[in-house]
mmCIF file with all atom_site columns, C-alpha atoms in Angstrom:
data_model
loop_
_atom_site.group_PDB
_atom_site.id
_atom_site.type_symbol
_atom_site.label_atom_id
_atom_site.label_alt_id
_atom_site.label_comp_id
_atom_site.label_asym_id
_atom_site.label_entity_id
_atom_site.label_seq_id
_atom_site.pdbx_PDB_ins_code
_atom_site.Cartn_x
_atom_site.Cartn_y
_atom_site.Cartn_z
_atom_site.occupancy
_atom_site.B_iso_or_equiv
_atom_site.pdbx_formal_charge
_atom_site.auth_seq_id
_atom_site.auth_comp_id
_atom_site.auth_asym_id
_atom_site.auth_atom_id
_atom_site.pdbx_PDB_model_num
ATOM 1   C CA . MET A 1 1   ? 248.483 116.409 94.017  1.00 53.00 ? 141 MET A CA 1
ATOM 2   C CA . LEU A 1 2   ? 248.116 118.826 96.571  1.00 59.00 ? 142 LEU A CA 1
ATOM 3   C CA . ASN A 1 3   ? 244.525 118.733 96.817  1.00 64.00 ? 143 ASN A CA 1
ATOM 4   C CA . LEU A 1 4   ? 244.929 115.353 98.749  1.00 62.00 ? 144 LEU A CA 1
ATOM 5   C CA . ILE A 1 5   ? 247.283 116.598 101.184 1.00 66.00 ? 145 ILE A CA 1
ATOM 6   C CA . LYS A 1 6   ? 244.791 119.831 101.328 1.00 70.00 ? 146 LYS A CA 1
ATOM 7   C CA . LYS A 1 7   ? 241.508 117.419 102.158 1.00 71.00 ? 147 LYS A CA 1
ATOM 8   C CA . ASN A 1 8   ? 243.304 115.684 104.948 1.00 71.00 ? 148 ASN A CA 1
ATOM 9   C CA . LYS A 1 9   ? 245.214 118.569 106.685 1.00 77.00 ? 149 LYS A CA 1
ATOM 10  C CA . GLY A 1 10  ? 243.337 117.875 109.770 1.00 80.00 ? 150 GLY A CA 1
ATOM 11  C CA . LYS A 1 11  ? 243.906 114.319 109.874 1.00 81.00 ? 151 LYS A CA 1
ATOM 12  C CA . LEU A 1 12  ? 247.228 115.001 109.078 1.00 84.00 ? 152 LEU A CA 1
ATOM 13  C CA . LEU A 1 13  ? 247.887 117.380 111.283 1.00 88.00 ? 153 LEU A CA 1
ATOM 14  C CA . LEU A 1 14  ? 245.859 115.305 114.248 1.00 92.00 ? 154 LEU A CA 1
ATOM 15  C CA . ALA A 1 15  ? 248.495 112.084 113.123 1.00 92.00 ? 155 ALA A CA 1
ATOM 16  C CA . SER A 1 16  ? 251.587 114.560 113.633 1.00 93.00 ? 156 SER A CA 1
ATOM 17  C CA . LEU A 1 17  ? 250.775 115.556 117.403 1.00 95.00 ? 157 LEU A CA 1
ATOM 18  C CA . ILE A 1 18  ? 249.890 112.110 117.710 1.00 95.00 ? 158 ILE A CA 1
ATOM 19  C CA . ILE A 1 19  ? 253.231 110.918 116.742 1.00 95.00 ? 159 ILE A CA 1
ATOM 20  C CA . LEU A 1 20  ? 255.149 113.505 118.899 1.00 96.00 ? 160 LEU A CA 1
ATOM 21  C CA . LEU A 1 21  ? 253.175 112.816 122.398 1.00 96.00 ? 161 LEU A CA 1
ATOM 22  C CA . PRO A 1 22  ? 256.424 110.426 123.279 1.00 95.00 ? 162 PRO A CA 1
ATOM 23  C CA . VAL A 1 23  ? 257.952 113.949 123.590 1.00 96.00 ? 163 VAL A CA 1
ATOM 24  C CA . LEU A 1 24  ? 255.809 115.177 125.570 1.00 95.00 ? 164 LEU A CA 1
ATOM 25  C CA . ALA A 1 25  ? 255.977 112.673 128.078 1.00 95.00 ? 165 ALA A CA 1
ATOM 26  C CA . GLY A 1 26  ? 259.560 112.474 127.829 1.00 95.00 ? 166 GLY A CA 1
ATOM 27  C CA . VAL A 1 27  ? 259.647 115.860 128.747 1.00 95.00 ? 167 VAL A CA 1
ATOM 28  C CA . LEU A 1 28  ? 257.565 115.424 131.663 1.00 95.00 ? 168 LEU A CA 1
ATOM 29  C CA . LEU A 1 29  ? 259.682 112.424 132.952 1.00 94.00 ? 169 LEU A CA 1
ATOM 30  C CA . TRP A 1 30  ? 263.163 113.962 132.402 1.00 94.00 ? 170 TRP A CA 1
ATOM 31  C CA . ASN A 1 31  ? 264.213 113.799 135.827 1.00 93.00 ? 171 ASN A CA 1
ATOM 32  C CA . LYS A 1 32  ? 263.355 110.474 135.931 1.00 93.00 ? 172 LYS A CA 1
ATOM 33  C CA . LEU A 1 33  ? 264.936 109.103 132.878 1.00 93.00 ? 173 LEU A CA 1
ATOM 34  C CA . PRO A 1 34  ? 268.080 107.400 132.543 1.00 93.00 ? 174 PRO A CA 1
ATOM 35  C CA . ASP A 1 35  ? 270.969 108.412 130.206 1.00 90.00 ? 175 ASP A CA 1
ATOM 36  C CA . PRO A 1 36  ? 271.257 106.719 128.013 1.00 90.00 ? 176 PRO A CA 1
ATOM 37  C CA . MET A 1 37  ? 268.170 104.882 127.480 1.00 91.00 ? 177 MET A CA 1
ATOM 38  C CA . PRO A 1 38  ? 267.073 101.889 126.309 1.00 88.00 ? 178 PRO A CA 1
ATOM 39  C CA . THR A 1 39  ? 265.518 101.645 122.785 1.00 86.00 ? 179 THR A CA 1
ATOM 40  C CA . HIS A 1 40  ? 266.015 98.665  121.058 1.00 81.00 ? 180 HIS A CA 1
ATOM 41  C CA . PHE A 1 41  ? 265.053 95.059  122.540 1.00 75.00 ? 181 PHE A CA 1
ATOM 42  C CA . ASN A 1 42  ? 265.225 91.608  121.490 1.00 70.00 ? 182 ASN A CA 1
ATOM 43  C CA . ALA A 1 43  ? 263.730 88.284  120.914 1.00 64.00 ? 183 ALA A CA 1
ATOM 44  C CA . SER A 1 44  ? 264.583 87.894  124.919 1.00 66.00 ? 184 SER A CA 1
ATOM 45  C CA . ASN A 1 45  ? 262.392 90.631  126.444 1.00 68.00 ? 185 ASN A CA 1
ATOM 46  C CA . GLU A 1 46  ? 266.233 92.491  127.056 1.00 72.00 ? 186 GLU A CA 1
ATOM 47  C CA . ALA A 1 47  ? 267.351 95.714  125.772 1.00 75.00 ? 187 ALA A CA 1
ATOM 48  C CA . ASP A 1 48  ? 270.075 95.673  123.822 1.00 78.00 ? 188 ASP A CA 1
ATOM 49  C CA . GLY A 1 49  ? 269.965 98.892  122.351 1.00 81.00 ? 189 GLY A CA 1
ATOM 50  C CA . TRP A 1 50  ? 270.797 102.640 124.513 1.00 88.00 ? 190 TRP A CA 1
ATOM 51  C CA . SER A 1 51  ? 270.318 106.389 122.517 1.00 91.00 ? 191 SER A CA 1
ATOM 52  C CA . SER A 1 52  ? 271.112 109.157 124.843 1.00 94.00 ? 192 SER A CA 1
ATOM 53  C CA . LYS A 1 53  ? 268.180 110.086 126.544 1.00 94.00 ? 193 LYS A CA 1
ATOM 54  C CA . PRO A 1 54  ? 268.037 113.678 124.234 1.00 94.00 ? 194 PRO A CA 1
ATOM 55  C CA . PHE A 1 55  ? 267.963 111.904 120.967 1.00 95.00 ? 195 PHE A CA 1
ATOM 56  C CA . ALA A 1 56  ? 265.374 109.107 122.351 1.00 94.00 ? 196 ALA A CA 1
ATOM 57  C CA . VAL A 1 57  ? 262.668 111.587 123.676 1.00 95.00 ? 197 VAL A CA 1
ATOM 58  C CA . PHE A 1 58  ? 262.867 114.666 120.737 1.00 96.00 ? 198 PHE A CA 1
ATOM 59  C CA . GLY A 1 59  ? 265.016 112.284 117.944 1.00 94.00 ? 199 GLY A CA 1
ATOM 60  C CA . LEU A 1 60  ? 263.366 109.034 117.696 1.00 94.00 ? 200 LEU A CA 1
ATOM 61  C CA . PRO A 1 61  ? 259.924 110.867 117.609 1.00 95.00 ? 201 PRO A CA 1
ATOM 62  C CA . CYS A 1 62  ? 260.908 113.308 115.089 1.00 95.00 ? 202 CYS A CA 1
ATOM 63  C CA . ILE A 1 63  ? 262.412 110.553 112.718 1.00 95.00 ? 203 ILE A CA 1
ATOM 64  C CA . VAL A 1 64  ? 259.273 108.591 113.327 1.00 94.00 ? 204 VAL A CA 1
ATOM 65  C CA . LEU A 1 65  ? 257.458 112.227 112.019 1.00 95.00 ? 205 LEU A CA 1
ATOM 66  C CA . ALA A 1 66  ? 260.332 112.922 109.232 1.00 94.00 ? 206 ALA A CA 1
ATOM 67  C CA . LEU A 1 67  ? 258.587 109.102 107.592 1.00 92.00 ? 207 LEU A CA 1
ATOM 68  C CA . HIS A 1 68  ? 255.289 109.763 107.999 1.00 90.00 ? 208 HIS A CA 1
ATOM 69  C CA . TRP A 1 69  ? 255.387 112.862 105.943 1.00 88.00 ? 209 TRP A CA 1
ATOM 70  C CA . LEU A 1 70  ? 257.857 111.264 103.396 1.00 86.00 ? 210 LEU A CA 1
ATOM 71  C CA . CYS A 1 71  ? 254.665 108.408 102.973 1.00 82.00 ? 211 CYS A CA 1
ATOM 72  C CA . VAL A 1 72  ? 251.845 110.858 103.124 1.00 81.00 ? 212 VAL A CA 1
ATOM 73  C CA . LEU A 1 73  ? 253.709 113.492 100.428 1.00 79.00 ? 213 LEU A CA 1
ATOM 74  C CA . GLY A 1 74  ? 254.906 110.426 98.451  1.00 74.00 ? 214 GLY A CA 1
ATOM 75  C CA . ALA A 1 75  ? 251.127 108.806 98.298  1.00 71.00 ? 215 ALA A CA 1
ATOM 76  C CA . SER A 1 76  ? 249.567 112.503 98.091  1.00 69.00 ? 216 SER A CA 1
ATOM 77  C CA . PHE A 1 77  ? 252.421 113.586 94.814  1.00 70.00 ? 217 PHE A CA 1
ATOM 78  C CA . ASP A 1 78  ? 251.652 109.971 93.039  1.00 65.00 ? 218 ASP A CA 1
ATOM 79  C CA . LYS A 1 79  ? 249.284 111.569 90.480  1.00 68.00 ? 219 LYS A CA 1
ATOM 80  C CA . TYR A 1 80  ? 247.568 107.782 89.789  1.00 67.00 ? 220 TYR A CA 1
ATOM 81  C CA . ASN A 1 81  ? 246.600 108.086 93.665  1.00 65.00 ? 221 ASN A CA 1
ATOM 82  C CA . ALA A 1 82  ? 244.263 110.898 93.096  1.00 65.00 ? 222 ALA A CA 1
ATOM 83  C CA . GLU A 1 83  ? 240.887 108.533 92.642  1.00 67.00 ? 223 GLU A CA 1
ATOM 84  C CA . GLN A 1 84  ? 242.395 105.623 95.560  1.00 68.00 ? 224 GLN A CA 1
ATOM 85  C CA . HIS A 1 85  ? 239.452 104.568 98.203  1.00 63.00 ? 225 HIS A CA 1
ATOM 86  C CA . HIS A 1 86  ? 240.083 107.492 100.944 1.00 65.00 ? 226 HIS A CA 1
ATOM 87  C CA . LYS A 1 87  ? 240.384 103.797 103.219 1.00 68.00 ? 227 LYS A CA 1
ATOM 88  C CA . ILE A 1 88  ? 243.556 102.751 101.652 1.00 70.00 ? 228 ILE A CA 1
ATOM 89  C CA . PHE A 1 89  ? 245.020 106.775 103.412 1.00 71.00 ? 229 PHE A CA 1
ATOM 90  C CA . SER A 1 90  ? 243.616 105.730 106.680 1.00 73.00 ? 230 SER A CA 1
ATOM 91  C CA . LEU A 1 91  ? 246.270 103.532 106.614 1.00 75.00 ? 231 LEU A CA 1
ATOM 92  C CA . VAL A 1 92  ? 249.067 105.807 105.650 1.00 76.00 ? 232 VAL A CA 1
ATOM 93  C CA . TYR A 1 93  ? 248.289 108.178 107.951 1.00 81.00 ? 233 TYR A CA 1
ATOM 94  C CA . TRP A 1 94  ? 247.425 106.219 111.064 1.00 85.00 ? 234 TRP A CA 1
ATOM 95  C CA . ILE A 1 95  ? 250.382 103.520 111.077 1.00 86.00 ? 235 ILE A CA 1
ATOM 96  C CA . CYS A 1 96  ? 253.097 105.771 111.873 1.00 90.00 ? 236 CYS A CA 1
ATOM 97  C CA . PRO A 1 97  ? 251.121 107.742 114.807 1.00 92.00 ? 237 PRO A CA 1
ATOM 98  C CA . ALA A 1 98  ? 250.562 104.298 116.448 1.00 89.00 ? 238 ALA A CA 1
ATOM 99  C CA . VAL A 1 99  ? 254.451 102.631 115.874 1.00 90.00 ? 239 VAL A CA 1
ATOM 100 C CA . SER A 1 100 ? 254.857 105.883 117.580 1.00 93.00 ? 240 SER A CA 1
ATOM 101 C CA . LEU A 1 101 ? 252.529 105.431 120.826 1.00 92.00 ? 241 LEU A CA 1
ATOM 102 C CA . PHE A 1 102 ? 254.011 102.011 121.061 1.00 89.00 ? 242 PHE A CA 1
ATOM 103 C CA . CYS A 1 103 ? 257.319 102.357 121.042 1.00 89.00 ? 243 CYS A CA 1
ATOM 104 C CA . GLY A 1 104 ? 257.420 105.659 123.149 1.00 91.00 ? 244 GLY A CA 1
ATOM 105 C CA . GLY A 1 105 ? 255.650 103.726 125.769 1.00 89.00 ? 245 GLY A CA 1
ATOM 106 C CA . LEU A 1 106 ? 257.515 100.053 125.589 1.00 87.00 ? 246 LEU A CA 1
ATOM 107 C CA . MET A 1 107 ? 260.850 102.836 125.597 1.00 90.00 ? 247 MET A CA 1
ATOM 108 C CA . TYR A 1 108 ? 259.790 104.573 128.823 1.00 93.00 ? 248 TYR A CA 1
ATOM 109 C CA . SER A 1 109 ? 258.403 102.093 130.522 1.00 89.00 ? 249 SER A CA 1
ATOM 110 C CA . PHE A 1 110 ? 261.881 100.074 130.805 1.00 87.00 ? 250 PHE A CA 1
ATOM 111 C CA . ALA A 1 111 ? 263.345 103.341 131.073 1.00 90.00 ? 251 ALA A CA 1
ATOM 112 C CA . LEU A 1 112 ? 261.649 103.846 134.374 1.00 90.00 ? 252 LEU A CA 1
ATOM 113 C CA . GLY A 1 113 ? 261.745 100.188 134.842 1.00 85.00 ? 253 GLY A CA 1
ATOM 114 C CA . TYR A 1 114 ? 258.258 97.940  133.976 1.00 83.00 ? 254 TYR A CA 1
ATOM 115 C CA . THR A 1 115 ? 259.205 94.988  131.209 1.00 77.00 ? 255 THR A CA 1
ATOM 116 C CA . TRP A 1 116 ? 256.714 93.660  129.452 1.00 76.00 ? 256 TRP A CA 1
ATOM 117 C CA . ASN A 1 117 ? 257.143 90.920  127.499 1.00 76.00 ? 257 ASN A CA 1
ATOM 118 C CA . VAL A 1 118 ? 257.788 92.792  124.153 1.00 76.00 ? 258 VAL A CA 1
ATOM 119 C CA . THR A 1 119 ? 257.285 89.710  121.926 1.00 75.00 ? 259 THR A CA 1
ATOM 120 C CA . ARG A 1 120 ? 253.838 88.656  123.423 1.00 77.00 ? 260 ARG A CA 1
ATOM 121 C CA . ILE A 1 121 ? 252.823 92.241  122.561 1.00 82.00 ? 261 ILE A CA 1
ATOM 122 C CA . MET A 1 122 ? 254.151 92.644  119.401 1.00 82.00 ? 262 MET A CA 1
ATOM 123 C CA . LEU A 1 123 ? 253.297 89.373  117.535 1.00 86.00 ? 263 LEU A CA 1
ATOM 124 C CA . PRO A 1 124 ? 249.262 90.418  118.071 1.00 89.00 ? 264 PRO A CA 1
ATOM 125 C CA . LEU A 1 125 ? 249.502 93.891  117.126 1.00 88.00 ? 265 LEU A CA 1
ATOM 126 C CA . MET A 1 126 ? 251.122 92.660  113.929 1.00 90.00 ? 266 MET A CA 1
ATOM 127 C CA . GLY A 1 127 ? 248.144 90.372  113.796 1.00 92.00 ? 267 GLY A CA 1
ATOM 128 C CA . VAL A 1 128 ? 246.110 92.529  113.420 1.00 92.00 ? 268 VAL A CA 1
ATOM 129 C CA . LEU A 1 129 ? 247.405 95.387  111.393 1.00 90.00 ? 269 LEU A CA 1
ATOM 130 C CA . PHE A 1 130 ? 248.765 92.351  108.595 1.00 93.00 ? 270 PHE A CA 1
ATOM 131 C CA . ILE A 1 131 ? 244.572 91.565  108.286 1.00 94.00 ? 271 ILE A CA 1
ATOM 132 C CA . PHE A 1 132 ? 243.767 94.964  108.137 1.00 89.00 ? 272 PHE A CA 1
ATOM 133 C CA . ILE A 1 133 ? 246.372 95.445  105.213 1.00 90.00 ? 273 ILE A CA 1
ATOM 134 C CA . GLY A 1 134 ? 245.090 92.543  103.833 1.00 92.00 ? 274 GLY A CA 1
ATOM 135 C CA . ASN A 1 135 ? 241.215 93.354  103.573 1.00 91.00 ? 275 ASN A CA 1
ATOM 136 C CA . TYR A 1 136 ? 242.499 96.219  102.319 1.00 88.00 ? 276 TYR A CA 1
ATOM 137 C CA . LEU A 1 137 ? 244.901 95.559  99.562  1.00 90.00 ? 277 LEU A CA 1
ATOM 138 C CA . PRO A 1 138 ? 242.045 94.165  97.101  1.00 90.00 ? 278 PRO A CA 1
ATOM 139 C CA . LYS A 1 139 ? 240.548 97.689  97.030  1.00 88.00 ? 279 LYS A CA 1
ATOM 140 C CA . VAL A 1 140 ? 244.042 99.742  95.867  1.00 88.00 ? 280 VAL A CA 1
ATOM 141 C CA . LYS A 1 141 ? 244.352 101.047 92.501  1.00 86.00 ? 281 LYS A CA 1
ATOM 142 C CA . PRO A 1 142 ? 247.000 100.516 90.241  1.00 87.00 ? 282 PRO A CA 1
ATOM 143 C CA . ASN A 1 143 ? 250.016 103.427 91.007  1.00 82.00 ? 283 ASN A CA 1
ATOM 144 C CA . HIS A 1 144 ? 254.110 103.708 91.994  1.00 81.00 ? 284 HIS A CA 1
ATOM 145 C CA . THR A 1 145 ? 253.252 103.972 95.547  1.00 80.00 ? 285 THR A CA 1
ATOM 146 C CA . LEU A 1 146 ? 250.798 101.717 97.007  1.00 83.00 ? 286 LEU A CA 1
ATOM 147 C CA . GLY A 1 147 ? 250.234 98.053  97.003  1.00 87.00 ? 287 GLY A CA 1
ATOM 148 C CA . ILE A 1 148 ? 252.396 95.412  95.977  1.00 91.00 ? 288 ILE A CA 1
ATOM 149 C CA . LYS A 1 149 ? 254.581 96.475  93.832  1.00 91.00 ? 289 LYS A CA 1
ATOM 150 C CA . LEU A 1 150 ? 256.277 94.529  90.775  1.00 93.00 ? 290 LEU A CA 1
ATOM 151 C CA . PRO A 1 151 ? 257.546 93.866  87.168  1.00 92.00 ? 291 PRO A CA 1
ATOM 152 C CA . TRP A 1 152 ? 254.440 92.401  86.502  1.00 93.00 ? 292 TRP A CA 1
ATOM 153 C CA . THR A 1 153 ? 251.507 94.092  88.652  1.00 93.00 ? 293 THR A CA 1
ATOM 154 C CA . PHE A 1 154 ? 252.834 97.081  86.424  1.00 90.00 ? 294 PHE A CA 1
ATOM 155 C CA . LYS A 1 155 ? 253.151 95.633  83.331  1.00 90.00 ? 295 LYS A CA 1
ATOM 156 C CA . SER A 1 156 ? 249.377 94.449  83.829  1.00 90.00 ? 296 SER A CA 1
ATOM 157 C CA . GLU A 1 157 ? 246.606 96.055  85.574  1.00 90.00 ? 297 GLU A CA 1
ATOM 158 C CA . ASP A 1 158 ? 244.569 92.980  85.266  1.00 93.00 ? 298 ASP A CA 1
ATOM 159 C CA . ASN A 1 159 ? 247.858 91.279  87.080  1.00 94.00 ? 299 ASN A CA 1
ATOM 160 C CA . TRP A 1 160 ? 247.255 94.090  89.528  1.00 94.00 ? 300 TRP A CA 1
ATOM 161 C CA . VAL A 1 161 ? 244.271 93.175  90.337  1.00 94.00 ? 301 VAL A CA 1
ATOM 162 C CA . ALA A 1 162 ? 244.464 89.342  90.674  1.00 95.00 ? 302 ALA A CA 1
ATOM 163 C CA . THR A 1 163 ? 248.013 90.192  92.563  1.00 96.00 ? 303 THR A CA 1
ATOM 164 C CA . HIS A 1 164 ? 246.381 92.215  95.020  1.00 95.00 ? 304 HIS A CA 1
ATOM 165 C CA . ARG A 1 165 ? 243.174 90.047  95.636  1.00 96.00 ? 305 ARG A CA 1
ATOM 166 C CA . PHE A 1 166 ? 245.291 87.163  96.228  1.00 97.00 ? 306 PHE A CA 1
ATOM 167 C CA . GLY A 1 167 ? 247.944 89.193  98.565  1.00 96.00 ? 307 GLY A CA 1
ATOM 168 C CA . GLY A 1 168 ? 245.191 90.044  100.560 1.00 95.00 ? 308 GLY A CA 1
ATOM 169 C CA . LYS A 1 169 ? 243.779 86.741  101.467 1.00 96.00 ? 309 LYS A CA 1
ATOM 170 C CA . ILE A 1 170 ? 246.982 85.512  102.176 1.00 96.00 ? 310 ILE A CA 1
ATOM 171 C CA . TRP A 1 171 ? 247.883 88.982  104.432 1.00 96.00 ? 311 TRP A CA 1
ATOM 172 C CA . VAL A 1 172 ? 244.940 88.239  105.802 1.00 96.00 ? 312 VAL A CA 1
ATOM 173 C CA . ILE A 1 173 ? 245.846 84.221  107.205 1.00 96.00 ? 313 ILE A CA 1
ATOM 174 C CA . GLY A 1 174 ? 249.119 85.312  108.204 1.00 95.00 ? 314 GLY A CA 1
ATOM 175 C CA . GLY A 1 175 ? 247.720 87.825  110.105 1.00 95.00 ? 315 GLY A CA 1
ATOM 176 C CA . MET A 1 176 ? 245.688 85.609  111.921 1.00 95.00 ? 316 MET A CA 1
ATOM 177 C CA . LEU A 1 177 ? 248.866 83.285  112.109 1.00 95.00 ? 317 LEU A CA 1
ATOM 178 C CA . PHE A 1 178 ? 251.065 86.017  114.207 1.00 93.00 ? 318 PHE A CA 1
ATOM 179 C CA . LEU A 1 179 ? 248.172 86.029  116.590 1.00 92.00 ? 319 LEU A CA 1
ATOM 180 C CA . LEU A 1 180 ? 248.506 82.019  116.667 1.00 92.00 ? 320 LEU A CA 1
ATOM 181 C CA . CYS A 1 181 ? 251.946 82.454  117.438 1.00 88.00 ? 321 CYS A CA 1
ATOM 182 C CA . THR A 1 182 ? 251.511 85.078  120.381 1.00 84.00 ? 322 THR A CA 1
ATOM 183 C CA . PHE A 1 183 ? 250.584 80.512  122.403 1.00 86.00 ? 323 PHE A CA 1
ATOM 184 C CA . LEU A 1 184 ? 254.252 79.569  121.073 1.00 85.00 ? 324 LEU A CA 1
ATOM 185 C CA . ASP A 1 185 ? 257.085 78.623  123.101 1.00 82.00 ? 325 ASP A CA 1
ATOM 186 C CA . ALA A 1 186 ? 259.837 81.864  123.163 1.00 76.00 ? 326 ALA A CA 1
ATOM 187 C CA . LYS A 1 187 ? 262.053 79.799  121.249 1.00 80.00 ? 327 LYS A CA 1
ATOM 188 C CA . TRP A 1 188 ? 260.427 79.233  117.950 1.00 85.00 ? 328 TRP A CA 1
ATOM 189 C CA . ILE A 1 189 ? 258.816 82.434  117.975 1.00 83.00 ? 329 ILE A CA 1
ATOM 190 C CA . PRO A 1 190 ? 261.487 84.371  115.776 1.00 82.00 ? 330 PRO A CA 1
ATOM 191 C CA . TRP A 1 191 ? 261.686 81.392  113.112 1.00 88.00 ? 331 TRP A CA 1
ATOM 192 C CA . ALA A 1 192 ? 258.062 81.557  112.930 1.00 89.00 ? 332 ALA A CA 1
ATOM 193 C CA . PHE A 1 193 ? 258.133 85.236  112.140 1.00 89.00 ? 333 PHE A CA 1
ATOM 194 C CA . ILE A 1 194 ? 260.835 85.072  109.687 1.00 92.00 ? 334 ILE A CA 1
ATOM 195 C CA . VAL A 1 195 ? 258.205 82.128  107.649 1.00 94.00 ? 335 VAL A CA 1
ATOM 196 C CA . LEU A 1 196 ? 255.341 84.111  108.146 1.00 94.00 ? 336 LEU A CA 1
ATOM 197 C CA . LEU A 1 197 ? 257.020 86.882  106.703 1.00 94.00 ? 337 LEU A CA 1
ATOM 198 C CA . THR A 1 198 ? 258.690 84.783  103.778 1.00 95.00 ? 338 THR A CA 1
ATOM 199 C CA . VAL A 1 199 ? 255.815 83.589  103.071 1.00 96.00 ? 339 VAL A CA 1
ATOM 200 C CA . MET A 1 200 ? 253.691 86.833  102.948 1.00 95.00 ? 340 MET A CA 1
ATOM 201 C CA . VAL A 1 201 ? 255.745 88.152  100.668 1.00 95.00 ? 341 VAL A CA 1
ATOM 202 C CA . GLY A 1 202 ? 256.873 85.927  98.314  1.00 96.00 ? 342 GLY A CA 1
ATOM 203 C CA . VAL A 1 203 ? 254.147 83.451  97.431  1.00 96.00 ? 343 VAL A CA 1
ATOM 204 C CA . PRO A 1 204 ? 251.910 86.969  96.204  1.00 96.00 ? 344 PRO A CA 1
ATOM 205 C CA . THR A 1 205 ? 255.368 87.609  94.311  1.00 96.00 ? 345 THR A CA 1
ATOM 206 C CA . LEU A 1 206 ? 255.473 84.135  92.855  1.00 96.00 ? 346 LEU A CA 1
ATOM 207 C CA . TYR A 1 207 ? 251.506 84.323  92.230  1.00 96.00 ? 347 TYR A CA 1
ATOM 208 C CA . SER A 1 208 ? 252.278 87.861  90.114  1.00 96.00 ? 348 SER A CA 1
ATOM 209 C CA . TYR A 1 209 ? 255.104 86.040  88.115  1.00 95.00 ? 349 TYR A CA 1
ATOM 210 C CA . ILE A 1 210 ? 253.380 83.146  87.325  1.00 95.00 ? 350 ILE A CA 1
ATOM 211 C CA . TYR A 1 211 ? 250.396 85.501  86.250  1.00 94.00 ? 351 TYR A CA 1
ATOM 212 C CA . ASP A 1 212 ? 252.075 86.893  83.821  1.00 93.00 ? 352 ASP A CA 1
ATOM 213 C CA . LYS A 1 213 ? 254.065 83.690  82.605  1.00 91.00 ? 353 LYS A CA 1
ATOM 214 C CA . LYS A 1 214 ? 250.225 82.873  81.554  1.00 89.00 ? 354 LYS A CA 1
ATOM 215 C CA . HIS A 1 215 ? 248.274 85.483  80.667  1.00 84.00 ? 355 HIS A CA 1
ATOM 216 C CA . GLY A 1 216 ? 251.068 88.659  79.873  1.00 68.00 ? 356 GLY A CA 1
ATOM 217 C CA . ASN A 1 217 ? 251.194 87.921  75.774  1.00 59.00 ? 357 ASN A CA 1
ATOM 218 C CA . GLN A 1 218 ? 247.309 88.492  75.881  1.00 55.00 ? 358 GLN A CA 1
ATOM 219 C CA . ALA A 1 219 ? 247.676 91.418  77.237  1.00 48.00 ? 359 ALA A CA 1
#
């Protein structure tokens, strides 16, 4: 489905340039950056992983760019996405640029001695992202690259539609709960994170399975 790429080539180019903006920032700040640089942070807001300065500045954005192109190409070459709602592809195009800017900004801030409460920033951002995804899930048409891909959703279009409508509600609620988790005591946040993600993935999966058991033989 190269037509999808040609149709959105301007958006794809812009998204790719945004992903690489941290490289420009790294080059401008090069003499001020330490080597190695902090590139991973734990729930206690402490750096617990480091990478060489060249890899942090050039390698990480390039990895995100490669992942971005992989997602876009995967979605574009899926013939079932030819009639997909355009807003669904907007999520595909802009998630990686947002991740690159956020992670790059966080990495450079810590490298230069400015500390942020990583958890308190990530939770609301993830909450907003999940709310957006939840709103768009019911609009996702059957395909092999986007949405809730389960044996039972592939088996029946009715199951696909019902599961995505139900899953969308669960993800919106989950996103709202992620926003509320920002106010939890720090020691409870990792547990809340694990529980919410488990529910958001597990409940729609269970729903799809039960739906198949009830309606599978009617197809």
